[in-house]
């Protein structure tokens, strides 16, 4: 669980109108099970970012349920010196473009001649 932060200065690939940043500092975090290391952020690319509405419900003394959660973005970057991950706001994601990009990547990553 985390809160959105301003995009750090120097992350030129990210436009605040289209993208957002989330803090990610594995060395300062504690894993849920208390024993395993947290994942490295480059493995997060393609992950969905959710606004669970959990904090808003607590503040407003409302009952929370999973149906309140909404997808807010898609992770694509982790500018390592900045201790954050970058995501594109969901309203700026073109599903057809995303599918085509995934197909293109799959074709480059898999040796089809085996």
PDB file of N, CA and C in Angstrom:
ATOM      1  N   UNK A   1       0.850  -1.156   0.000  1.00  0.00           N
ATOM      2  CA  UNK A   1       0.000   0.000   0.000  1.00  0.00           C
ATOM      3  C   UNK A   1       0.902   1.227   0.000  1.00  0.00           C
ATOM      4  N   UNK A   2       0.561   2.192  -0.837  1.00  0.00           N
ATOM      5  CA  UNK A   2       1.361   3.408  -0.920  1.00  0.00           C
ATOM      6  C   UNK A   2       0.505   4.543  -1.447  1.00  0.00           C
ATOM      7  N   UNK A   3       1.054   5.719  -1.467  1.00  0.00           N
ATOM      8  CA  UNK A   3       0.371   6.899  -1.980  1.00  0.00           C
ATOM      9  C   UNK A   3       1.153   7.470  -3.154  1.00  0.00           C
ATOM     10  N   UNK A   4       0.448   8.078  -4.078  1.00  0.00           N
ATOM     11  CA  UNK A   4       1.082   8.711  -5.233  1.00  0.00           C
ATOM     12  C   UNK A   4       1.975   9.854  -4.765  1.00  0.00           C
ATOM     13  N   UNK A   5       3.108  10.043  -5.485  1.00  0.00           N
ATOM     14  CA  UNK A   5       4.027  11.149  -5.208  1.00  0.00           C
ATOM     15  C   UNK A   5       4.229  11.943  -6.497  1.00  0.00           C
ATOM     16  N   UNK A   6       4.722  13.169  -6.392  1.00  0.00           N
ATOM     17  CA  UNK A   6       5.048  13.911  -7.620  1.00  0.00           C
ATOM     18  C   UNK A   6       6.141  13.188  -8.405  1.00  0.00           C
ATOM     19  N   UNK A   7       6.096  13.295  -9.710  1.00  0.00           N
ATOM     20  CA  UNK A   7       7.147  12.712 -10.542  1.00  0.00           C
ATOM     21  C   UNK A   7       8.441  13.458 -10.245  1.00  0.00           C
ATOM     22  N   UNK A   8       9.495  12.742  -9.883  1.00  0.00           N
ATOM     23  CA  UNK A   8      10.756  13.417  -9.546  1.00  0.00           C
ATOM     24  C   UNK A   8      11.330  14.208 -10.725  1.00  0.00           C
ATOM     25  N   UNK A   9      11.965  15.322 -10.415  1.00  0.00           N
ATOM     26  CA  UNK A   9      12.650  16.112 -11.439  1.00  0.00           C
ATOM     27  C   UNK A   9      13.711  15.234 -12.091  1.00  0.00           C
ATOM     28  N   UNK A  10      13.842  15.337 -13.378  1.00  0.00           N
ATOM     29  CA  UNK A  10      14.843  14.556 -14.095  1.00  0.00           C
ATOM     30  C   UNK A  10      14.289  13.302 -14.748  1.00  0.00           C
ATOM     31  N   UNK A  11      13.048  12.933 -14.444  1.00  0.00           N
ATOM     32  CA  UNK A  11      12.428  11.777 -15.105  1.00  0.00           C
ATOM     33  C   UNK A  11      11.738  12.323 -16.355  1.00  0.00           C
ATOM     34  N   UNK A  12      12.522  12.519 -17.391  1.00  0.00           N
ATOM     35  CA  UNK A  12      12.047  13.217 -18.584  1.00  0.00           C
ATOM     36  C   UNK A  12      11.043  12.405 -19.396  1.00  0.00           C
ATOM     37  N   UNK A  13      11.035  11.089 -19.239  1.00  0.00           N
ATOM     38  CA  UNK A  13      10.110  10.250 -20.008  1.00  0.00           C
ATOM     39  C   UNK A  13       8.681  10.381 -19.507  1.00  0.00           C
ATOM     40  N   UNK A  14       8.485  10.933 -18.316  1.00  0.00           N
ATOM     41  CA  UNK A  14       7.170  10.977 -17.688  1.00  0.00           C
ATOM     42  C   UNK A  14       6.575  12.372 -17.737  1.00  0.00           C
ATOM     43  N   UNK A  15       5.384  12.470 -18.278  1.00  0.00           N
ATOM     44  CA  UNK A  15       4.615  13.717 -18.347  1.00  0.00           C
ATOM     45  C   UNK A  15       3.534  13.629 -17.266  1.00  0.00           C
ATOM     46  N   UNK A  16       3.515  14.567 -16.328  1.00  0.00           N
ATOM     47  CA  UNK A  16       2.581  14.523 -15.200  1.00  0.00           C
ATOM     48  C   UNK A  16       1.115  14.549 -15.635  1.00  0.00           C
ATOM     49  N   UNK A  17       0.836  14.961 -16.857  1.00  0.00           N
ATOM     50  CA  UNK A  17      -0.541  14.940 -17.354  1.00  0.00           C
ATOM     51  C   UNK A  17      -0.973  13.530 -17.746  1.00  0.00           C
ATOM     52  N   UNK A  18      -0.002  12.662 -18.011  1.00  0.00           N
ATOM     53  CA  UNK A  18      -0.286  11.316 -18.507  1.00  0.00           C
ATOM     54  C   UNK A  18       0.188  10.235 -17.538  1.00  0.00           C
ATOM     55  N   UNK A  19       1.193  10.534 -16.741  1.00  0.00           N
ATOM     56  CA  UNK A  19       1.815   9.544 -15.870  1.00  0.00           C
ATOM     57  C   UNK A  19       1.758   9.962 -14.397  1.00  0.00           C
ATOM     58  N   UNK A  20       2.075   9.026 -13.520  1.00  0.00           N
ATOM     59  CA  UNK A  20       2.215   9.329 -12.096  1.00  0.00           C
ATOM     60  C   UNK A  20       3.301   8.441 -11.507  1.00  0.00           C
ATOM     61  N   UNK A  21       3.766   8.828 -10.332  1.00  0.00           N
ATOM     62  CA  UNK A  21       4.841   8.088  -9.662  1.00  0.00           C
ATOM     63  C   UNK A  21       4.339   7.530  -8.333  1.00  0.00           C
ATOM     64  N   UNK A  22       4.925   6.392  -7.971  1.00  0.00           N
ATOM     65  CA  UNK A  22       4.663   5.765  -6.676  1.00  0.00           C
ATOM     66  C   UNK A  22       6.016   5.501  -6.026  1.00  0.00           C
ATOM     67  N   UNK A  23       6.169   5.807  -4.747  1.00  0.00           N
ATOM     68  CA  UNK A  23       7.450   5.531  -4.104  1.00  0.00           C
ATOM     69  C   UNK A  23       7.702   4.026  -4.048  1.00  0.00           C
ATOM     70  N   UNK A  24       8.950   3.636  -4.248  1.00  0.00           N
ATOM     71  CA  UNK A  24       9.318   2.223  -4.102  1.00  0.00           C
ATOM     72  C   UNK A  24      10.770   2.152  -3.667  1.00  0.00           C
ATOM     73  N   UNK A  25      10.956   1.912  -2.402  1.00  0.00           N
ATOM     74  CA  UNK A  25      12.292   1.823  -1.816  1.00  0.00           C
ATOM     75  C   UNK A  25      12.378   0.506  -1.051  1.00  0.00           C
ATOM     76  N   UNK A  26      12.726  -0.582  -1.757  1.00  0.00           N
ATOM     77  CA  UNK A  26      12.734  -1.897  -1.119  1.00  0.00           C
ATOM     78  C   UNK A  26      13.593  -1.973   0.140  1.00  0.00           C
ATOM     79  N   UNK A  27      14.665  -1.186   0.189  1.00  0.00           N
ATOM     80  CA  UNK A  27      15.545  -1.242   1.359  1.00  0.00           C
ATOM     81  C   UNK A  27      14.899  -0.659   2.610  1.00  0.00           C
ATOM     82  N   UNK A  28      13.825   0.132   2.454  1.00  0.00           N
ATOM     83  CA  UNK A  28      13.140   0.724   3.600  1.00  0.00           C
ATOM     84  C   UNK A  28      11.831   0.011   3.927  1.00  0.00           C
ATOM     85  N   UNK A  29      11.452  -0.956   3.103  1.00  0.00           N
ATOM     86  CA  UNK A  29      10.166  -1.638   3.269  1.00  0.00           C
ATOM     87  C   UNK A  29      10.321  -2.953   4.018  1.00  0.00           C
ATOM     88  N   UNK A  30       9.203  -3.432   4.521  1.00  0.00           N
ATOM     89  CA  UNK A  30       9.142  -4.731   5.181  1.00  0.00           C
ATOM     90  C   UNK A  30       8.129  -5.573   4.422  1.00  0.00           C
ATOM     91  N   UNK A  31       8.531  -6.788   4.042  1.00  0.00           N
ATOM     92  CA  UNK A  31       7.604  -7.649   3.303  1.00  0.00           C
ATOM     93  C   UNK A  31       6.494  -8.121   4.230  1.00  0.00           C
ATOM     94  N   UNK A  32       5.371  -8.488   3.639  1.00  0.00           N
ATOM     95  CA  UNK A  32       4.207  -8.912   4.403  1.00  0.00           C
ATOM     96  C   UNK A  32       4.530 -10.115   5.282  1.00  0.00           C
ATOM     97  N   UNK A  33       5.299 -11.070   4.732  1.00  0.00           N
ATOM     98  CA  UNK A  33       5.618 -12.260   5.527  1.00  0.00           C
ATOM     99  C   UNK A  33       6.824 -12.045   6.448  1.00  0.00           C
ATOM    100  N   UNK A  34       7.477 -10.889   6.319  1.00  0.00           N
ATOM    101  CA  UNK A  34       8.580 -10.553   7.204  1.00  0.00           C
ATOM    102  C   UNK A  34       9.874 -11.297   6.948  1.00  0.00           C
ATOM    103  N   UNK A  35       9.886 -12.172   5.946  1.00  0.00           N
ATOM    104  CA  UNK A  35      11.088 -12.977   5.734  1.00  0.00           C
ATOM    105  C   UNK A  35      11.694 -12.810   4.348  1.00  0.00           C
ATOM    106  N   UNK A  36      10.878 -12.593   3.339  1.00  0.00           N
ATOM    107  CA  UNK A  36      11.403 -12.552   1.977  1.00  0.00           C
ATOM    108  C   UNK A  36      11.721 -11.129   1.545  1.00  0.00           C
ATOM    109  N   UNK A  37      12.656 -11.023   0.621  1.00  0.00           N
ATOM    110  CA  UNK A  37      13.016  -9.718   0.065  1.00  0.00           C
ATOM    111  C   UNK A  37      11.908  -9.257  -0.871  1.00  0.00           C
ATOM    112  N   UNK A  38      11.756  -7.951  -0.976  1.00  0.00           N
ATOM    113  CA  UNK A  38      10.754  -7.416  -1.898  1.00  0.00           C
ATOM    114  C   UNK A  38      11.262  -7.517  -3.328  1.00  0.00           C
ATOM    115  N   UNK A  39      10.350  -7.643  -4.292  1.00  0.00           N
ATOM    116  CA  UNK A  39      10.777  -7.785  -5.682  1.00  0.00           C
ATOM    117  C   UNK A  39      11.486  -6.541  -6.210  1.00  0.00           C
ATOM    118  N   UNK A  40      12.356  -6.768  -7.186  1.00  0.00           N
ATOM    119  CA  UNK A  40      13.030  -5.645  -7.838  1.00  0.00           C
ATOM    120  C   UNK A  40      12.021  -4.944  -8.745  1.00  0.00           C
ATOM    121  N   UNK A  41      12.013  -3.622  -8.788  1.00  0.00           N
ATOM    122  CA  UNK A  41      10.994  -2.896  -9.543  1.00  0.00           C
ATOM    123  C   UNK A  41      10.971  -3.147 -11.045  1.00  0.00           C
ATOM    124  N   UNK A  42      12.094  -3.514 -11.722  1.00  0.00           N
ATOM    125  CA  UNK A  42      11.958  -3.747 -13.163  1.00  0.00           C
ATOM    126  C   UNK A  42      10.954  -4.858 -13.497  1.00  0.00           C
ATOM    127  N   UNK A  43      10.703  -5.749 -12.578  1.00  0.00           N
ATOM    128  CA  UNK A  43       9.733  -6.813 -12.806  1.00  0.00           C
ATOM    129  C   UNK A  43       8.288  -6.359 -12.716  1.00  0.00           C
ATOM    130  N   UNK A  44       8.058  -5.110 -12.350  1.00  0.00           N
ATOM    131  CA  UNK A  44       6.698  -4.595 -12.221  1.00  0.00           C
ATOM    132  C   UNK A  44       6.099  -4.116 -13.542  1.00  0.00           C
ATOM    133  N   UNK A  45       6.903  -3.950 -14.573  1.00  0.00           N
ATOM    134  CA  UNK A  45       6.383  -3.435 -15.847  1.00  0.00           C
ATOM    135  C   UNK A  45       5.193  -4.258 -16.304  1.00  0.00           C
ATOM    136  N   UNK A  46       4.134  -3.570 -16.651  1.00  0.00           N
ATOM    137  CA  UNK A  46       2.905  -4.228 -17.088  1.00  0.00           C
ATOM    138  C   UNK A  46       1.922  -4.484 -15.960  1.00  0.00           C
ATOM    139  N   UNK A  47       2.339  -4.232 -14.723  1.00  0.00           N
ATOM    140  CA  UNK A  47       1.439  -4.440 -13.580  1.00  0.00           C
ATOM    141  C   UNK A  47       0.393  -3.333 -13.514  1.00  0.00           C
ATOM    142  N   UNK A  48      -0.791  -3.693 -13.069  1.00  0.00           N
ATOM    143  CA  UNK A  48      -1.846  -2.709 -12.875  1.00  0.00           C
ATOM    144  C   UNK A  48      -1.673  -2.031 -11.521  1.00  0.00           C
ATOM    145  N   UNK A  49      -2.021  -0.749 -11.467  1.00  0.00           N
ATOM    146  CA  UNK A  49      -2.045  -0.002 -10.215  1.00  0.00           C
ATOM    147  C   UNK A  49      -3.517   0.188  -9.859  1.00  0.00           C
ATOM    148  N   UNK A  50      -3.851  -0.158  -8.627  1.00  0.00           N
ATOM    149  CA  UNK A  50      -5.231  -0.086  -8.152  1.00  0.00           C
ATOM    150  C   UNK A  50      -5.390   0.988  -7.088  1.00  0.00           C
ATOM    151  N   UNK A  51      -6.498   1.719  -7.146  1.00  0.00           N
ATOM    152  CA  UNK A  51      -6.933   2.539  -6.020  1.00  0.00           C
ATOM    153  C   UNK A  51      -7.989   1.699  -5.322  1.00  0.00           C
ATOM    154  N   UNK A  52      -7.638   1.138  -4.188  1.00  0.00           N
ATOM    155  CA  UNK A  52      -8.554   0.224  -3.495  1.00  0.00           C
ATOM    156  C   UNK A  52      -9.704   0.938  -2.801  1.00  0.00           C
ATOM    157  N   UNK A  53      -9.575   2.239  -2.607  1.00  0.00           N
ATOM    158  CA  UNK A  53     -10.558   3.064  -1.886  1.00  0.00           C
ATOM    159  C   UNK A  53     -10.607   2.728  -0.398  1.00  0.00           C
ATOM    160  N   UNK A  54      -9.652   1.919   0.063  1.00  0.00           N
ATOM    161  CA  UNK A  54      -9.637   1.481   1.460  1.00  0.00           C
ATOM    162  C   UNK A  54      -9.431   2.657   2.418  1.00  0.00           C
ATOM    163  N   UNK A  55      -8.457   3.510   2.126  1.00  0.00           N
ATOM    164  CA  UNK A  55      -8.176   4.651   3.012  1.00  0.00           C
ATOM    165  C   UNK A  55      -9.354   5.625   3.017  1.00  0.00           C
ATOM    166  N   UNK A  56      -9.927   5.887   1.842  1.00  0.00           N
ATOM    167  CA  UNK A  56     -11.077   6.796   1.762  1.00  0.00           C
ATOM    168  C   UNK A  56     -12.245   6.272   2.599  1.00  0.00           C
ATOM    169  N   UNK A  57     -12.474   4.982   2.547  1.00  0.00           N
ATOM    170  CA  UNK A  57     -13.548   4.397   3.352  1.00  0.00           C
ATOM    171  C   UNK A  57     -13.263   4.535   4.847  1.00  0.00           C
ATOM    172  N   UNK A  58     -12.018   4.293   5.240  1.00  0.00           N
ATOM    173  CA  UNK A  58     -11.662   4.449   6.655  1.00  0.00           C
ATOM    174  C   UNK A  58     -11.879   5.891   7.115  1.00  0.00           C
ATOM    175  N   UNK A  59     -11.446   6.846   6.293  1.00  0.00           N
ATOM    176  CA  UNK A  59     -11.597   8.267   6.649  1.00  0.00           C
ATOM    177  C   UNK A  59     -13.061   8.667   6.769  1.00  0.00           C
ATOM    178  N   UNK A  60     -13.886   8.113   5.876  1.00  0.00           N
ATOM    179  CA  UNK A  60     -15.309   8.467   5.849  1.00  0.00           C
ATOM    180  C   UNK A  60     -16.177   7.533   6.689  1.00  0.00           C
ATOM    181  N   UNK A  61     -15.521   6.610   7.431  1.00  0.00           N
ATOM    182  CA  UNK A  61     -16.220   5.636   8.277  1.00  0.00           C
ATOM    183  C   UNK A  61     -17.271   4.864   7.485  1.00  0.00           C
ATOM    184  N   UNK A  62     -16.869   4.461   6.258  1.00  0.00           N
ATOM    185  CA  UNK A  62     -17.747   3.673   5.403  1.00  0.00           C
ATOM    186  C   UNK A  62     -17.245   2.236   5.350  1.00  0.00           C
ATOM    187  N   UNK A  63     -18.162   1.336   5.087  1.00  0.00           N
ATOM    188  CA  UNK A  63     -17.782  -0.064   4.926  1.00  0.00           C
ATOM    189  C   UNK A  63     -17.048  -0.220   3.598  1.00  0.00           C
ATOM    190  N   UNK A  64     -15.932  -0.944   3.610  1.00  0.00           N
ATOM    191  CA  UNK A  64     -15.150  -1.185   2.402  1.00  0.00           C
ATOM    192  C   UNK A  64     -15.474  -2.565   1.837  1.00  0.00           C
ATOM    193  N   UNK A  65     -15.428  -2.674   0.506  1.00  0.00           N
ATOM    194  CA  UNK A  65     -15.530  -3.975  -0.154  1.00  0.00           C
ATOM    195  C   UNK A  65     -14.670  -3.929  -1.415  1.00  0.00           C
ATOM    196  N   UNK A  66     -14.211  -5.081  -1.891  1.00  0.00           N
ATOM    197  CA  UNK A  66     -13.333  -5.114  -3.072  1.00  0.00           C
ATOM    198  C   UNK A  66     -13.963  -4.496  -4.321  1.00  0.00           C
ATOM    199  N   UNK A  67     -15.276  -4.481  -4.395  1.00  0.00           N
ATOM    200  CA  UNK A  67     -15.945  -3.908  -5.577  1.00  0.00           C
ATOM    201  C   UNK A  67     -15.677  -2.418  -5.739  1.00  0.00           C
ATOM    202  N   UNK A  68     -15.222  -1.759  -4.697  1.00  0.00           N
ATOM    203  CA  UNK A  68     -14.927  -0.328  -4.758  1.00  0.00           C
ATOM    204  C   UNK A  68     -13.610  -0.026  -5.471  1.00  0.00           C
ATOM    205  N   UNK A  69     -12.736  -1.019  -5.576  1.00  0.00           N
ATOM    206  CA  UNK A  69     -11.409  -0.812  -6.168  1.00  0.00           C
ATOM    207  C   UNK A  69     -11.517  -0.500  -7.658  1.00  0.00           C
ATOM    208  N   UNK A  70     -10.636   0.377  -8.112  1.00  0.00           N
ATOM    209  CA  UNK A  70     -10.582   0.782  -9.526  1.00  0.00           C
ATOM    210  C   UNK A  70      -9.136   0.761 -10.009  1.00  0.00           C
ATOM    211  N   UNK A  71      -8.939   0.317 -11.241  1.00  0.00           N
ATOM    212  CA  UNK A  71      -7.611   0.381 -11.857  1.00  0.00           C
ATOM    213  C   UNK A  71      -7.329   1.834 -12.206  1.00  0.00           C
ATOM    214  N   UNK A  72      -6.143   2.319 -11.812  1.00  0.00           N
ATOM    215  CA  UNK A  72      -5.792   3.711 -12.084  1.00  0.00           C
ATOM    216  C   UNK A  72      -4.611   3.866 -13.039  1.00  0.00           C
ATOM    217  N   UNK A  73      -3.848   2.784 -13.264  1.00  0.00           N
ATOM    218  CA  UNK A  73      -2.699   2.925 -14.142  1.00  0.00           C
ATOM    219  C   UNK A  73      -2.011   1.619 -14.462  1.00  0.00           C
ATOM    220  N   UNK A  74      -0.981   1.732 -15.294  1.00  0.00           N
ATOM    221  CA  UNK A  74      -0.177   0.600 -15.744  1.00  0.00           C
ATOM    222  C   UNK A  74       1.298   0.976 -15.587  1.00  0.00           C
ATOM    223  N   UNK A  75       2.034   0.172 -14.823  1.00  0.00           N
ATOM    224  CA  UNK A  75       3.450   0.444 -14.536  1.00  0.00           C
ATOM    225  C   UNK A  75       4.304   0.173 -15.763  1.00  0.00           C
ATOM    226  N   UNK A  76       5.290   1.046 -16.015  1.00  0.00           N
ATOM    227  CA  UNK A  76       6.208   0.832 -17.136  1.00  0.00           C
ATOM    228  C   UNK A  76       7.647   1.240 -16.838  1.00  0.00           C
ATOM    229  N   UNK A  77       7.900   1.951 -15.775  1.00  0.00           N
ATOM    230  CA  UNK A  77       9.267   2.416 -15.562  1.00  0.00           C
ATOM    231  C   UNK A  77       9.670   2.449 -14.105  1.00  0.00           C
ATOM    232  N   UNK A  78      10.984   2.400 -13.908  1.00  0.00           N
ATOM    233  CA  UNK A  78      11.532   2.505 -12.546  1.00  0.00           C
ATOM    234  C   UNK A  78      12.868   3.228 -12.607  1.00  0.00           C
ATOM    235  N   UNK A  79      12.826   4.556 -12.635  1.00  0.00           N
ATOM    236  CA  UNK A  79      14.088   5.311 -12.666  1.00  0.00           C
ATOM    237  C   UNK A  79      14.831   5.118 -11.349  1.00  0.00           C
ATOM    238  N   UNK A  80      15.751   4.172 -11.323  1.00  0.00           N
ATOM    239  CA  UNK A  80      16.373   3.685 -10.089  1.00  0.00           C
ATOM    240  C   UNK A  80      16.902   4.747  -9.129  1.00  0.00           C
ATOM    241  N   UNK A  81      17.562   5.806  -9.586  1.00  0.00           N
ATOM    242  CA  UNK A  81      18.085   6.741  -8.581  1.00  0.00           C
ATOM    243  C   UNK A  81      16.985   7.533  -7.871  1.00  0.00           C
ATOM    244  N   UNK A  82      15.753   7.453  -8.363  1.00  0.00           N
ATOM    245  CA  UNK A  82      14.669   8.254  -7.803  1.00  0.00           C
ATOM    246  C   UNK A  82      13.816   7.504  -6.787  1.00  0.00           C
ATOM    247  N   UNK A  83      14.020   6.198  -6.621  1.00  0.00           N
ATOM    248  CA  UNK A  83      13.264   5.435  -5.628  1.00  0.00           C
ATOM    249  C   UNK A  83      11.772   5.416  -5.869  1.00  0.00           C
ATOM    250  N   UNK A  84      11.383   5.279  -7.138  1.00  0.00           N
ATOM    251  CA  UNK A  84       9.961   5.243  -7.446  1.00  0.00           C
ATOM    252  C   UNK A  84       9.706   4.374  -8.677  1.00  0.00           C
ATOM    253  N   UNK A  85       8.453   4.100  -8.915  1.00  0.00           N
ATOM    254  CA  UNK A  85       8.045   3.460 -10.168  1.00  0.00           C
ATOM    255  C   UNK A  85       7.099   4.432 -10.870  1.00  0.00           C
ATOM    256  N   UNK A  86       7.078   4.354 -12.191  1.00  0.00           N
ATOM    257  CA  UNK A  86       6.258   5.259 -13.004  1.00  0.00           C
ATOM    258  C   UNK A  86       5.163   4.452 -13.687  1.00  0.00           C
ATOM    259  N   UNK A  87       3.963   5.020 -13.706  1.00  0.00           N
ATOM    260  CA  UNK A  87       2.819   4.367 -14.350  1.00  0.00           C
ATOM    261  C   UNK A  87       2.105   5.367 -15.251  1.00  0.00           C
ATOM    262  N   UNK A  88       1.433   4.835 -16.261  1.00  0.00           N
ATOM    263  CA  UNK A  88       0.583   5.644 -17.132  1.00  0.00           C
ATOM    264  C   UNK A  88      -0.836   5.614 -16.585  1.00  0.00           C
ATOM    265  N   UNK A  89      -1.470   6.768 -16.519  1.00  0.00           N
ATOM    266  CA  UNK A  89      -2.860   6.854 -16.052  1.00  0.00           C
ATOM    267  C   UNK A  89      -3.740   6.028 -16.985  1.00  0.00           C
ATOM    268  N   UNK A  90      -4.678   5.315 -16.411  1.00  0.00           N
ATOM    269  CA  UNK A  90      -5.494   4.376 -17.174  1.00  0.00           C
ATOM    270  C   UNK A  90      -6.263   5.053 -18.308  1.00  0.00           C
ATOM    271  N   UNK A  91      -6.657   6.302 -18.127  1.00  0.00           N
ATOM    272  CA  UNK A  91      -7.422   6.984 -19.178  1.00  0.00           C
ATOM    273  C   UNK A  91      -6.580   7.294 -20.415  1.00  0.00           C
ATOM    274  N   UNK A  92      -5.260   7.111 -20.321  1.00  0.00           N
ATOM    275  CA  UNK A  92      -4.367   7.351 -21.454  1.00  0.00           C
ATOM    276  C   UNK A  92      -3.854   6.060 -22.088  1.00  0.00           C
ATOM    277  N   UNK A  93      -4.395   4.935 -21.677  1.00  0.00           N
ATOM    278  CA  UNK A  93      -3.959   3.647 -22.218  1.00  0.00           C
ATOM    279  C   UNK A  93      -4.911   3.218 -23.322  1.00  0.00           C
ATOM    280  N   UNK A  94      -4.364   3.000 -24.494  1.00  0.00           N
ATOM    281  CA  UNK A  94      -5.149   2.506 -25.619  1.00  0.00           C
ATOM    282  C   UNK A  94      -4.984   0.992 -25.651  1.00  0.00           C
ATOM    283  N   UNK A  95      -6.043   0.279 -25.368  1.00  0.00           N
ATOM    284  CA  UNK A  95      -5.982  -1.176 -25.236  1.00  0.00           C
ATOM    285  C   UNK A  95      -5.452  -1.828 -26.509  1.00  0.00           C
ATOM    286  N   UNK A  96      -5.893  -1.381 -27.662  1.00  0.00           N
ATOM    287  CA  UNK A  96      -5.437  -1.985 -28.923  1.00  0.00           C
ATOM    288  C   UNK A  96      -3.924  -1.806 -29.092  1.00  0.00           C
ATOM    289  N   UNK A  97      -3.416  -0.621 -28.742  1.00  0.00           N
ATOM    290  CA  UNK A  97      -1.974  -0.380 -28.825  1.00  0.00           C
ATOM    291  C   UNK A  97      -1.221  -1.280 -27.852  1.00  0.00           C
ATOM    292  N   UNK A  98      -1.785  -1.479 -26.678  1.00  0.00           N
ATOM    293  CA  UNK A  98      -1.161  -2.338 -25.673  1.00  0.00           C
ATOM    294  C   UNK A  98      -1.090  -3.786 -26.154  1.00  0.00           C
ATOM    295  N   UNK A  99      -2.140  -4.257 -26.771  1.00  0.00           N
ATOM    296  CA  UNK A  99      -2.161  -5.624 -27.310  1.00  0.00           C
ATOM    297  C   UNK A  99      -1.111  -5.770 -28.405  1.00  0.00           C
ATOM    298  N   UNK A 100      -1.045  -4.796 -29.301  1.00  0.00           N
ATOM    299  CA  UNK A 100      -0.056  -4.848 -30.384  1.00  0.00           C
ATOM    300  C   UNK A 100       1.367  -4.813 -29.850  1.00  0.00           C
ATOM    301  N   UNK A 101       1.603  -4.004 -28.829  1.00  0.00           N
ATOM    302  CA  UNK A 101       2.923  -3.930 -28.223  1.00  0.00           C
ATOM    303  C   UNK A 101       3.295  -5.271 -27.585  1.00  0.00           C
ATOM    304  N   UNK A 102       2.345  -5.891 -26.911  1.00  0.00           N
ATOM    305  CA  UNK A 102       2.600  -7.192 -26.287  1.00  0.00           C
ATOM    306  C   UNK A 102       2.930  -8.244 -27.349  1.00  0.00           C
ATOM    307  N   UNK A 103       2.224  -8.232 -28.461  1.00  0.00           N
ATOM    308  CA  UNK A 103       2.495  -9.178 -29.543  1.00  0.00           C
ATOM    309  C   UNK A 103       3.881  -8.943 -30.133  1.00  0.00           C
ATOM    310  N   UNK A 104       4.229  -7.682 -30.343  1.00  0.00           N
ATOM    311  CA  UNK A 104       5.539  -7.345 -30.891  1.00  0.00           C
ATOM    312  C   UNK A 104       6.645  -7.809 -29.952  1.00  0.00           C
ATOM    313  N   UNK A 105       6.471  -7.563 -28.668  1.00  0.00           N
ATOM    314  CA  UNK A 105       7.466  -7.982 -27.692  1.00  0.00           C
ATOM    315  C   UNK A 105       7.582  -9.505 -27.659  1.00  0.00           C
ATOM    316  N   UNK A 106       6.458 -10.196 -27.695  1.00  0.00           N
ATOM    317  CA  UNK A 106       6.450 -11.656 -27.658  1.00  0.00           C
ATOM    318  C   UNK A 106       7.194 -12.219 -28.864  1.00  0.00           C
ATOM    319  N   UNK A 107       7.017 -11.629 -30.032  1.00  0.00           N
ATOM    320  CA  UNK A 107       7.691 -12.102 -31.231  1.00  0.00           C
ATOM    321  C   UNK A 107       9.202 -11.927 -31.144  1.00  0.00           C
ATOM    322  N   UNK A 108       9.665 -10.899 -30.479  1.00  0.00           N
ATOM    323  CA  UNK A 108      11.096 -10.650 -30.323  1.00  0.00           C
ATOM    324  C   UNK A 108      11.702 -11.504 -29.213  1.00  0.00           C
ATOM    325  N   UNK A 109      10.900 -11.869 -28.237  1.00  0.00           N
ATOM    326  CA  UNK A 109      11.418 -12.557 -27.059  1.00  0.00           C
ATOM    327  C   UNK A 109      11.446 -14.073 -27.190  1.00  0.00           C
ATOM    328  N   UNK A 110      10.641 -14.595 -28.063  1.00  0.00           N
ATOM    329  CA  UNK A 110      10.520 -16.048 -28.157  1.00  0.00           C
ATOM    330  C   UNK A 110      11.191 -16.548 -29.419  1.00  0.00           C
ATOM    331  N   UNK A 111      12.016 -17.551 -29.284  1.00  0.00           N
ATOM    332  CA  UNK A 111      12.653 -18.170 -30.436  1.00  0.00           C
ATOM    333  C   UNK A 111      11.664 -19.175 -31.047  1.00  0.00           C
ATOM    334  N   UNK A 112      10.995 -18.762 -32.116  1.00  0.00           N
ATOM    335  CA  UNK A 112       9.950 -19.584 -32.721  1.00  0.00           C
ATOM    336  C   UNK A 112      10.526 -20.707 -33.584  1.00  0.00           C
ATOM    337  N   UNK A 113      11.835 -20.753 -33.788  1.00  0.00           N
ATOM    338  CA  UNK A 113      12.415 -21.743 -34.705  1.00  0.00           C
ATOM    339  C   UNK A 113      12.840 -23.011 -33.988  1.00  0.00           C
ATOM    340  N   UNK A 114      12.610 -23.133 -32.729  1.00  0.00           N
ATOM    341  CA  UNK A 114      13.027 -24.339 -31.994  1.00  0.00           C
ATOM    342  C   UNK A 114      12.316 -25.572 -32.453  1.00  0.00           C
TER     343      UNK A 114
END
